[in-house]
């Protein structure tokens, strides 16, 4: 597939990078990335991935746009209030870049639908806001051997890691089980500074682009934390994969997906 | 003795245990924190019995559940 003149111009700042070039841009155009959660993390990630020309972007969310989302979920506008988040996000992505095919999933992830949802994608980005979803996505990606960018944000802090199943440690290597419901505060209870989603979600998009193009070193084997008040990034080296991990060790004890009880956060019945 | 906590060098009492350090550092939701010492995770049942040594590098890893 040759670039059109419009594509050469649209992606010129990528193509001129020696690490990306025309070859890397073609990889982006052929890539498929799934973003789970069209909110604080998913919104900036989706904007950058669409702008970058990631050819197929899946977006999953079972919520509708609410006024209280707009402080941070920059893919939605005031006119989108009441719309399904996946539709609002898809409209914005298509408007940014007609090269992108957007698949929408108006659904929460569960043990029933997640394997089918992730199976056709090259890279998965977790932008969910609750532990049951984060553990489910981790386990599903480990089982399906799908690379994953995991992230979490709260107040003035954020963190992320990149999980390469079979190579580096997974989320469950760090945290064995989800905390009990309401034991750890959620964003709704504790608040989150709007730009935190921008910082961490953009880093997730960066990891997706690096994975697709094969450029640089991924954040596998590390947890990167960001404290906005101290203005400090800190990279924590993780132990190697699988040592006693219930899901990613060579002798896993968790071999089926688990639907943990949903935390109170923003879960609405749909 | 000197240890490193979350990348910062600190002077602490000899014989300090992981659980004493958790208290000293005012770790939020201490019952759910993951601790690594010299890039190895310490089981939470071992917090009381794990004595830190000169030069140890300690990290606290916290649950962060937000995102949407």
mmCIF file of C-alpha atoms in Angstrom:
data_model
loop_
_atom_site.group_PDB
_atom_site.id
_atom_site.type_symbol
_atom_site.label_atom_id
_atom_site.label_comp_id
_atom_site.label_asym_id
_atom_site.label_seq_id
_atom_site.Cartn_x
_atom_site.Cartn_y
_atom_site.Cartn_z
ATOM 1 C CA UNK A 1 0.000 0.000 0.000
ATOM 2 C CA UNK A 2 1.495 3.333 -1.040
ATOM 3 C CA UNK A 3 0.870 6.550 0.839
ATOM 4 C CA UNK A 4 -1.432 9.126 -0.682
ATOM 5 C CA UNK A 5 -0.124 12.696 -0.895
ATOM 6 C CA UNK A 6 -2.434 13.600 1.929
ATOM 7 C CA UNK A 7 -1.037 10.830 4.123
ATOM 8 C CA UNK A 8 2.546 11.860 3.337
ATOM 9 C CA UNK A 9 1.696 15.312 4.599
ATOM 10 C CA UNK A 10 -0.441 14.208 7.542
ATOM 11 C CA UNK A 11 2.243 11.875 8.876
ATOM 12 C CA UNK A 12 5.285 13.900 7.749
ATOM 13 C CA UNK A 13 6.508 14.516 11.324
ATOM 14 C CA UNK A 14 6.457 10.780 11.954
ATOM 15 C CA UNK A 15 7.959 9.811 8.620
ATOM 16 C CA UNK A 16 10.867 12.208 9.105
ATOM 17 C CA UNK A 17 11.811 10.484 12.383
ATOM 18 C CA UNK A 18 14.514 7.961 11.554
ATOM 19 C CA UNK A 19 13.095 5.523 14.130
ATOM 20 C CA UNK A 20 9.625 5.622 12.559
ATOM 21 C CA UNK A 21 9.988 6.484 8.871
ATOM 22 C CA UNK A 22 7.605 5.335 6.151
ATOM 23 C CA UNK A 23 7.990 1.763 7.392
ATOM 24 C CA UNK A 24 6.899 2.600 10.929
ATOM 25 C CA UNK A 25 3.990 4.691 9.712
ATOM 26 C CA UNK A 26 2.789 1.752 7.603
ATOM 27 C CA UNK A 27 2.965 -0.449 10.694
ATOM 28 C CA UNK A 28 0.806 2.083 12.547
ATOM 29 C CA UNK A 29 -1.731 2.171 9.711
ATOM 30 C CA UNK A 30 -1.917 -1.637 9.777
ATOM 31 C CA UNK A 31 -2.119 -1.881 13.573
ATOM 32 C CA UNK A 32 -5.135 -2.608 15.750
ATOM 33 C CA UNK A 33 -5.335 -1.198 19.269
ATOM 34 C CA UNK A 34 -8.163 -1.740 21.753
ATOM 35 C CA UNK A 35 -8.823 0.934 24.382
ATOM 36 C CA UNK A 36 -10.959 -0.262 27.301
ATOM 37 C CA UNK A 37 -12.591 2.743 28.970
ATOM 38 C CA UNK A 38 -13.282 6.000 27.118
ATOM 39 C CA UNK A 39 -12.573 8.216 30.110
ATOM 40 C CA UNK A 40 -9.693 10.018 31.800
ATOM 41 C CA UNK A 41 -6.992 7.693 30.449
ATOM 42 C CA UNK A 42 -8.732 6.409 27.341
ATOM 43 C CA UNK A 43 -9.681 9.851 26.007
ATOM 44 C CA UNK A 44 -6.168 11.279 25.531
ATOM 45 C CA UNK A 45 -4.835 7.885 24.434
ATOM 46 C CA UNK A 46 -7.558 7.604 21.781
ATOM 47 C CA UNK A 47 -6.883 11.131 20.512
ATOM 48 C CA UNK A 48 -3.152 10.498 20.073
ATOM 49 C CA UNK A 49 -3.561 7.033 18.578
ATOM 50 C CA UNK A 50 -6.134 8.307 16.072
ATOM 51 C CA UNK A 51 -3.923 11.265 15.188
ATOM 52 C CA UNK A 52 -0.962 8.892 14.795
ATOM 53 C CA UNK A 53 -2.864 6.920 12.188
ATOM 54 C CA UNK A 54 -3.348 3.657 14.066
ATOM 55 C CA UNK A 55 -5.471 1.971 11.413
ATOM 56 C CA UNK A 56 -8.005 0.240 13.640
ATOM 57 C CA UNK A 57 -8.955 1.471 17.089
ATOM 58 C CA UNK A 58 -11.469 -0.366 19.246
ATOM 59 C CA UNK A 59 -13.086 1.512 22.096
ATOM 60 C CA UNK A 60 -15.105 -0.126 24.866
ATOM 61 C CA UNK A 61 -17.261 1.622 27.462
ATOM 62 C CA UNK A 62 -20.803 1.127 28.750
ATOM 63 C CA UNK A 63 -21.302 4.638 30.037
ATOM 64 C CA UNK A 64 -22.782 7.848 28.654
ATOM 65 C CA UNK A 65 -21.086 11.242 28.752
ATOM 66 C CA UNK A 66 -21.846 13.124 31.961
ATOM 67 C CA UNK A 67 -21.112 16.758 32.791
ATOM 68 C CA UNK A 68 -18.695 15.664 35.544
ATOM 69 C CA UNK A 69 -16.598 13.781 32.959
ATOM 70 C CA UNK A 70 -15.636 16.854 30.961
ATOM 71 C CA UNK A 71 -13.052 18.119 33.466
ATOM 72 C CA UNK A 72 -10.684 15.399 32.193
ATOM 73 C CA UNK A 73 -12.214 13.279 29.414
ATOM 74 C CA UNK A 74 -11.009 15.522 26.617
ATOM 75 C CA UNK A 75 -12.389 13.461 23.729
ATOM 76 C CA UNK A 76 -15.969 14.456 24.683
ATOM 77 C CA UNK A 77 -17.501 17.941 24.480
ATOM 78 C CA UNK A 78 -20.388 19.686 26.192
ATOM 79 C CA UNK A 79 -22.580 18.848 23.197
ATOM 80 C CA UNK A 80 -21.915 15.142 23.781
ATOM 81 C CA UNK A 81 -23.558 14.998 27.209
ATOM 82 C CA UNK A 82 -25.983 12.079 27.267
ATOM 83 C CA UNK A 83 -24.369 10.355 24.276
ATOM 84 C CA UNK A 84 -22.755 6.960 24.585
ATOM 85 C CA UNK A 85 -19.067 7.561 25.334
ATOM 86 C CA UNK A 86 -18.016 5.113 22.640
ATOM 87 C CA UNK A 87 -20.034 7.013 20.018
ATOM 88 C CA UNK A 88 -18.764 10.385 21.137
ATOM 89 C CA UNK A 89 -15.160 9.101 21.156
ATOM 90 C CA UNK A 90 -15.598 7.461 17.746
ATOM 91 C CA UNK A 91 -16.959 10.689 16.224
ATOM 92 C CA UNK A 92 -13.985 12.681 17.504
ATOM 93 C CA UNK A 93 -11.451 10.115 16.307
ATOM 94 C CA UNK A 94 -13.009 9.947 12.837
ATOM 95 C CA UNK A 95 -13.069 13.726 12.660
ATOM 96 C CA UNK A 96 -9.370 13.896 13.553
ATOM 97 C CA UNK A 97 -8.334 11.228 11.087
ATOM 98 C CA UNK A 98 -10.485 9.574 8.402
ATOM 99 C CA UNK A 99 -7.763 6.920 7.946
ATOM 100 C CA UNK A 100 -8.853 5.318 11.214
ATOM 101 C CA UNK A 101 -11.467 2.584 11.408
ATOM 102 C CA UNK A 102 -13.158 2.750 14.808
ATOM 103 C CA UNK A 103 -14.912 -0.250 16.345
ATOM 104 C CA UNK A 104 -17.167 0.531 19.293
ATOM 105 C CA UNK A 105 -18.175 -1.809 22.118
ATOM 106 C CA UNK A 106 -20.996 -0.374 24.250
ATOM 107 C CA UNK A 107 -20.379 -2.800 27.065
ATOM 108 C CA UNK A 108 -18.475 -3.337 30.295
ATOM 109 C CA UNK A 109 -15.814 -6.020 30.021
ATOM 110 C CA UNK A 110 -16.617 -9.288 31.750
ATOM 111 C CA UNK A 111 -15.363 -12.854 31.732
ATOM 112 C CA UNK A 112 -18.024 -13.540 29.115
ATOM 113 C CA UNK A 113 -17.048 -10.970 26.475
ATOM 114 C CA UNK A 114 -13.400 -10.015 27.017
ATOM 115 C CA UNK A 115 -11.621 -12.839 25.184
ATOM 116 C CA UNK A 116 -13.712 -12.226 22.098
ATOM 117 C CA UNK A 117 -13.194 -8.473 22.385
ATOM 118 C CA UNK A 118 -9.382 -8.574 22.576
ATOM 119 C CA UNK A 119 -8.706 -11.413 20.158
ATOM 120 C CA UNK A 120 -8.273 -9.365 16.977
ATOM 121 C CA UNK A 121 -6.150 -6.591 18.498
ATOM 122 C CA UNK A 122 -2.357 -6.214 18.586
ATOM 123 C CA UNK A 123 -2.177 -4.123 21.744
ATOM 124 C CA UNK A 124 -4.610 -3.477 24.605
ATOM 125 C CA UNK A 125 -4.811 -0.317 26.659
ATOM 126 C CA UNK A 126 -6.483 -0.420 30.078
ATOM 127 C CA UNK A 127 -8.227 2.843 30.861
ATOM 128 C CA UNK A 128 -10.776 1.440 33.324
ATOM 129 C CA UNK A 129 -11.542 2.843 36.747
ATOM 130 C CA UNK A 130 -12.003 -0.190 38.961
ATOM 131 C CA UNK A 131 -10.020 -3.144 40.241
ATOM 132 C CA UNK A 132 -12.316 -5.946 39.040
ATOM 133 C CA UNK A 133 -11.878 -4.677 35.467
ATOM 134 C CA UNK A 134 -8.124 -4.149 35.862
ATOM 135 C CA UNK A 135 -7.593 -7.711 37.147
ATOM 136 C CA UNK A 136 -9.895 -9.159 34.492
ATOM 137 C CA UNK A 137 -8.070 -7.324 31.686
ATOM 138 C CA UNK A 138 -4.672 -8.394 33.049
ATOM 139 C CA UNK A 139 -5.682 -12.043 33.323
ATOM 140 C CA UNK A 140 -7.331 -12.097 29.897
ATOM 141 C CA UNK A 141 -4.290 -10.485 28.254
ATOM 142 C CA UNK A 142 -1.938 -12.948 29.976
ATOM 143 C CA UNK A 143 -4.101 -15.902 28.869
ATOM 144 C CA UNK A 144 -4.478 -14.601 25.293
ATOM 145 C CA UNK A 145 -0.820 -13.428 25.195
ATOM 146 C CA UNK A 146 -1.804 -9.865 24.303
ATOM 147 C CA UNK A 147 0.524 -6.995 25.196
ATOM 148 C CA UNK A 148 -1.131 -4.576 27.607
ATOM 149 C CA UNK A 149 -0.591 -1.093 28.936
ATOM 150 C CA UNK A 150 -1.941 -1.008 32.476
ATOM 151 C CA UNK A 151 -2.455 2.312 34.259
ATOM 152 C CA UNK A 152 -4.148 3.888 37.246
ATOM 153 C CA UNK A 153 -4.666 7.468 38.416
ATOM 154 C CA UNK A 154 -5.948 9.121 41.574
ATOM 155 C CA UNK A 155 -5.711 12.618 43.072
ATOM 156 C CA UNK A 156 -2.324 14.007 41.935
ATOM 157 C CA UNK A 157 -0.768 10.610 41.253
ATOM 158 C CA UNK A 158 -0.608 8.159 38.408
ATOM 159 C CA UNK A 159 1.233 4.993 37.449
ATOM 160 C CA UNK A 160 1.624 2.616 34.547
ATOM 161 C CA UNK A 161 3.387 -0.515 33.387
ATOM 162 C CA UNK A 162 3.558 -2.425 30.141
ATOM 163 C CA UNK A 163 2.803 -6.126 30.352
ATOM 164 C CA UNK A 164 4.308 -8.472 27.786
ATOM 165 C CA UNK A 165 2.830 -11.898 28.591
ATOM 166 C CA UNK A 166 5.444 -14.633 28.714
ATOM 167 C CA UNK A 167 8.244 -12.052 28.916
ATOM 168 C CA UNK A 168 7.754 -9.596 31.754
ATOM 169 C CA UNK A 169 5.792 -9.428 35.009
ATOM 170 C CA UNK A 170 2.033 -8.839 34.993
ATOM 171 C CA UNK A 171 -0.295 -6.795 37.223
ATOM 172 C CA UNK A 172 -0.986 -9.825 39.393
ATOM 173 C CA UNK A 173 2.759 -10.298 40.007
ATOM 174 C CA UNK A 174 2.588 -6.925 41.831
ATOM 175 C CA UNK A 175 -0.861 -7.253 43.395
ATOM 176 C CA UNK A 176 -2.085 -10.777 44.083
ATOM 177 C CA UNK A 177 -5.780 -9.924 44.423
ATOM 178 C CA UNK A 178 -8.046 -6.882 44.180
ATOM 179 C CA UNK A 179 -8.491 -4.965 47.429
ATOM 180 C CA UNK A 180 -11.870 -5.419 49.141
ATOM 181 C CA UNK A 181 -14.648 -3.240 47.787
ATOM 182 C CA UNK A 182 -14.223 0.387 48.917
ATOM 183 C CA UNK A 183 -10.986 -0.357 50.827
ATOM 184 C CA UNK A 184 -8.959 1.800 48.419
ATOM 185 C CA UNK A 185 -10.498 5.102 47.312
ATOM 186 C CA UNK A 186 -11.738 5.612 43.755
ATOM 187 C CA UNK A 187 -11.501 8.816 41.713
ATOM 188 C CA UNK A 188 -15.138 9.595 42.377
ATOM 189 C CA UNK A 189 -14.540 9.468 46.125
ATOM 190 C CA UNK A 190 -11.058 10.979 46.188
ATOM 191 C CA UNK A 191 -10.909 13.177 43.083
ATOM 192 C CA UNK A 192 -8.348 13.335 40.315
ATOM 193 C CA UNK A 193 -6.618 16.282 38.687
ATOM 194 C CA UNK A 194 -7.796 16.463 35.071
ATOM 195 C CA UNK A 195 -4.384 16.657 33.431
ATOM 196 C CA UNK A 196 -3.322 13.408 35.173
ATOM 197 C CA UNK A 197 -5.314 11.432 32.618
ATOM 198 C CA UNK A 198 -3.529 13.429 29.931
ATOM 199 C CA UNK A 199 -0.077 12.607 31.317
ATOM 200 C CA UNK A 200 -0.625 8.921 31.976
ATOM 201 C CA UNK A 201 -3.002 8.226 29.056
ATOM 202 C CA UNK A 202 -0.512 9.846 26.671
ATOM 203 C CA UNK A 203 2.250 7.640 28.084
ATOM 204 C CA UNK A 204 0.030 4.627 27.404
ATOM 205 C CA UNK A 205 -0.431 5.804 23.808
ATOM 206 C CA UNK A 206 3.354 6.240 23.582
ATOM 207 C CA UNK A 207 3.881 2.637 24.675
ATOM 208 C CA UNK A 208 1.358 1.434 22.079
ATOM 209 C CA UNK A 209 3.154 3.358 19.326
ATOM 210 C CA UNK A 210 6.548 2.038 20.463
ATOM 211 C CA UNK A 211 5.250 -1.529 20.591
ATOM 212 C CA UNK A 212 3.729 -1.309 17.120
ATOM 213 C CA UNK A 213 6.755 0.295 15.510
ATOM 214 C CA UNK A 214 9.306 -1.716 17.520
ATOM 215 C CA UNK A 215 11.100 1.437 18.597
ATOM 216 C CA UNK A 216 12.980 1.852 21.872
ATOM 217 C CA UNK A 217 12.481 0.072 25.160
ATOM 218 C CA UNK A 218 9.047 -0.671 26.566
ATOM 219 C CA UNK A 219 8.029 -0.164 30.186
ATOM 220 C CA UNK A 220 8.031 -3.921 30.744
ATOM 221 C CA UNK A 221 9.469 -5.000 34.092
ATOM 222 C CA UNK A 222 8.982 -1.549 35.575
ATOM 223 C CA UNK A 223 6.213 0.414 37.252
ATOM 224 C CA UNK A 224 6.507 4.105 36.418
ATOM 225 C CA UNK A 225 4.924 6.366 39.012
ATOM 226 C CA UNK A 226 4.216 10.079 38.688
ATOM 227 C CA UNK A 227 3.587 12.455 41.575
ATOM 228 C CA UNK A 228 2.393 15.802 40.218
ATOM 229 C CA UNK A 229 2.693 17.659 43.528
ATOM 230 C CA UNK A 230 6.338 16.706 43.944
ATOM 231 C CA UNK A 231 6.758 16.796 40.155
ATOM 232 C CA UNK A 232 8.574 13.485 40.315
ATOM 233 C CA UNK A 233 8.654 10.495 38.034
ATOM 234 C CA UNK A 234 9.973 7.308 39.630
ATOM 235 C CA UNK A 235 10.684 4.035 37.846
ATOM 236 C CA UNK A 236 10.399 0.994 40.085
ATOM 237 C CA UNK A 237 12.146 -2.131 38.843
ATOM 238 C CA UNK A 238 9.915 -5.181 39.229
ATOM 239 C CA UNK A 239 11.085 -8.728 39.959
ATOM 240 C CA UNK A 240 11.094 -11.059 36.946
ATOM 241 C CA UNK A 241 7.908 -12.599 35.630
ATOM 242 C CA UNK A 242 5.939 -15.361 37.123
ATOM 243 C CA UNK A 243 7.684 -16.098 40.398
ATOM 244 C CA UNK A 244 4.710 -17.597 42.187
ATOM 245 C CA UNK A 245 2.258 -15.494 40.167
ATOM 246 C CA UNK A 246 -1.185 -17.088 40.149
ATOM 247 C CA UNK A 247 -1.809 -16.232 36.500
ATOM 248 C CA UNK A 248 1.473 -15.700 34.620
ATOM 249 C CA UNK A 249 3.794 -18.278 36.195
ATOM 250 C CA UNK A 250 4.500 -21.440 34.240
ATOM 251 C CA UNK A 251 2.208 -23.319 36.620
ATOM 252 C CA UNK A 252 -0.729 -20.926 37.061
ATOM 253 C CA UNK A 253 -3.446 -21.566 39.633
ATOM 254 C CA UNK A 254 -5.824 -19.110 37.939
ATOM 255 C CA UNK A 255 -6.742 -20.574 34.575
ATOM 256 C CA UNK A 256 -10.224 -19.142 34.215
ATOM 257 C CA UNK A 257 -11.347 -15.537 34.184
ATOM 258 C CA UNK A 258 -12.847 -14.128 37.375
ATOM 259 C CA UNK A 259 -15.589 -11.514 37.680
ATOM 260 C CA UNK A 260 -14.821 -9.844 40.979
ATOM 261 C CA UNK A 261 -17.533 -7.794 42.641
ATOM 262 C CA UNK A 262 -17.665 -4.329 41.113
ATOM 263 C CA UNK A 263 -16.530 -1.463 43.310
ATOM 264 C CA UNK A 264 -18.946 1.371 43.927
ATOM 265 C CA UNK A 265 -17.147 3.960 41.732
ATOM 266 C CA UNK A 266 -19.068 4.951 38.659
ATOM 267 C CA UNK A 267 -20.668 1.643 37.874
ATOM 268 C CA UNK A 268 -24.134 2.247 36.568
ATOM 269 C CA UNK A 269 -26.583 -0.394 35.521
ATOM 270 C CA UNK A 270 -26.893 -0.695 31.760
ATOM 271 C CA UNK B 1 22.101 2.758 58.851
ATOM 272 C CA UNK B 2 21.372 4.161 55.409
ATOM 273 C CA UNK B 3 18.647 2.710 53.203
ATOM 274 C CA UNK B 4 16.909 3.950 50.061
ATOM 275 C CA UNK B 5 13.151 4.355 50.163
ATOM 276 C CA UNK B 6 11.367 5.103 46.873
ATOM 277 C CA UNK B 7 14.645 6.342 45.430
ATOM 278 C CA UNK B 8 15.448 8.601 48.405
ATOM 279 C CA UNK B 9 18.351 7.921 50.744
ATOM 280 C CA UNK B 10 17.325 7.816 54.405
ATOM 281 C CA UNK B 11 19.017 7.322 57.752
ATOM 282 C CA UNK B 12 17.043 4.838 59.863
ATOM 283 C CA UNK B 13 17.580 2.857 63.057
ATOM 284 C CA UNK B 14 19.489 -0.417 62.815
ATOM 285 C CA UNK B 15 17.243 -3.457 62.900
ATOM 286 C CA UNK B 16 14.249 -1.657 61.392
ATOM 287 C CA UNK B 17 11.650 -4.071 60.058
ATOM 288 C CA UNK B 18 9.510 -3.583 56.950
ATOM 289 C CA UNK B 19 6.400 -3.088 59.105
ATOM 290 C CA UNK B 20 8.194 -0.467 61.225
ATOM 291 C CA UNK B 21 9.230 1.333 58.045
ATOM 292 C CA UNK B 22 5.639 1.240 56.779
ATOM 293 C CA UNK B 23 4.605 3.004 59.976
ATOM 294 C CA UNK B 24 7.521 5.447 59.853
ATOM 295 C CA UNK B 25 6.691 6.409 56.271
ATOM 296 C CA UNK B 26 2.965 6.846 56.997
ATOM 297 C CA UNK B 27 2.097 4.521 54.159
ATOM 298 C CA UNK B 28 -1.499 4.988 53.020
ATOM 299 C CA UNK B 29 -3.708 1.852 53.253
ATOM 300 C CA UNK B 30 -0.755 -0.148 54.693
ATOM 301 C CA UNK B 31 -2.679 -3.414 54.589
ATOM 302 C CA UNK B 32 -2.815 -3.254 50.782
ATOM 303 C CA UNK B 33 0.659 -1.999 49.928
ATOM 304 C CA UNK B 34 3.116 -4.180 48.028
ATOM 305 C CA UNK B 35 6.707 -3.886 49.213
ATOM 306 C CA UNK B 36 9.861 -4.728 47.345
ATOM 307 C CA UNK B 37 13.312 -4.904 48.928
ATOM 308 C CA UNK B 38 16.229 -5.005 46.507
ATOM 309 C CA UNK B 39 13.877 -5.770 43.618
ATOM 310 C CA UNK B 40 12.242 -8.733 45.364
ATOM 311 C CA UNK B 41 8.672 -8.641 46.673
ATOM 312 C CA UNK B 42 8.215 -9.298 50.377
ATOM 313 C CA UNK B 43 5.105 -11.312 51.284
ATOM 314 C CA UNK B 44 2.822 -9.265 53.534
ATOM 315 C CA UNK B 45 3.037 -12.033 56.161
ATOM 316 C CA UNK B 46 6.771 -11.337 56.211
ATOM 317 C CA UNK B 47 6.596 -7.571 56.927
ATOM 318 C CA UNK B 48 7.058 -8.081 60.695
ATOM 319 C CA UNK B 49 9.923 -10.513 60.391
ATOM 320 C CA UNK B 50 11.845 -8.874 57.545
ATOM 321 C CA UNK B 51 14.701 -6.852 59.010
ATOM 322 C CA UNK B 52 16.215 -4.240 56.739
ATOM 323 C CA UNK B 53 19.963 -4.002 56.231
ATOM 324 C CA UNK B 54 22.382 -1.200 55.370
ATOM 325 C CA UNK B 55 22.067 -0.246 51.695
ATOM 326 C CA UNK B 56 18.683 -1.920 51.149
ATOM 327 C CA UNK B 57 16.492 -0.423 48.450
ATOM 328 C CA UNK B 58 12.835 -0.391 49.447
ATOM 329 C CA UNK B 59 9.887 0.433 47.211
ATOM 330 C CA UNK B 60 6.208 0.776 48.059
ATOM 331 C CA UNK B 61 3.772 -0.121 45.286
ATOM 332 C CA UNK B 62 0.249 1.174 45.703
ATOM 333 C CA UNK B 63 -3.087 0.206 44.297
ATOM 334 C CA UNK B 64 -4.331 2.928 41.966
ATOM 335 C CA UNK B 65 -7.780 2.135 40.704
ATOM 336 C CA UNK B 66 -8.873 5.265 38.863
ATOM 337 C CA UNK B 67 -8.825 5.816 35.152
ATOM 338 C CA UNK B 68 -12.174 6.880 33.813
#
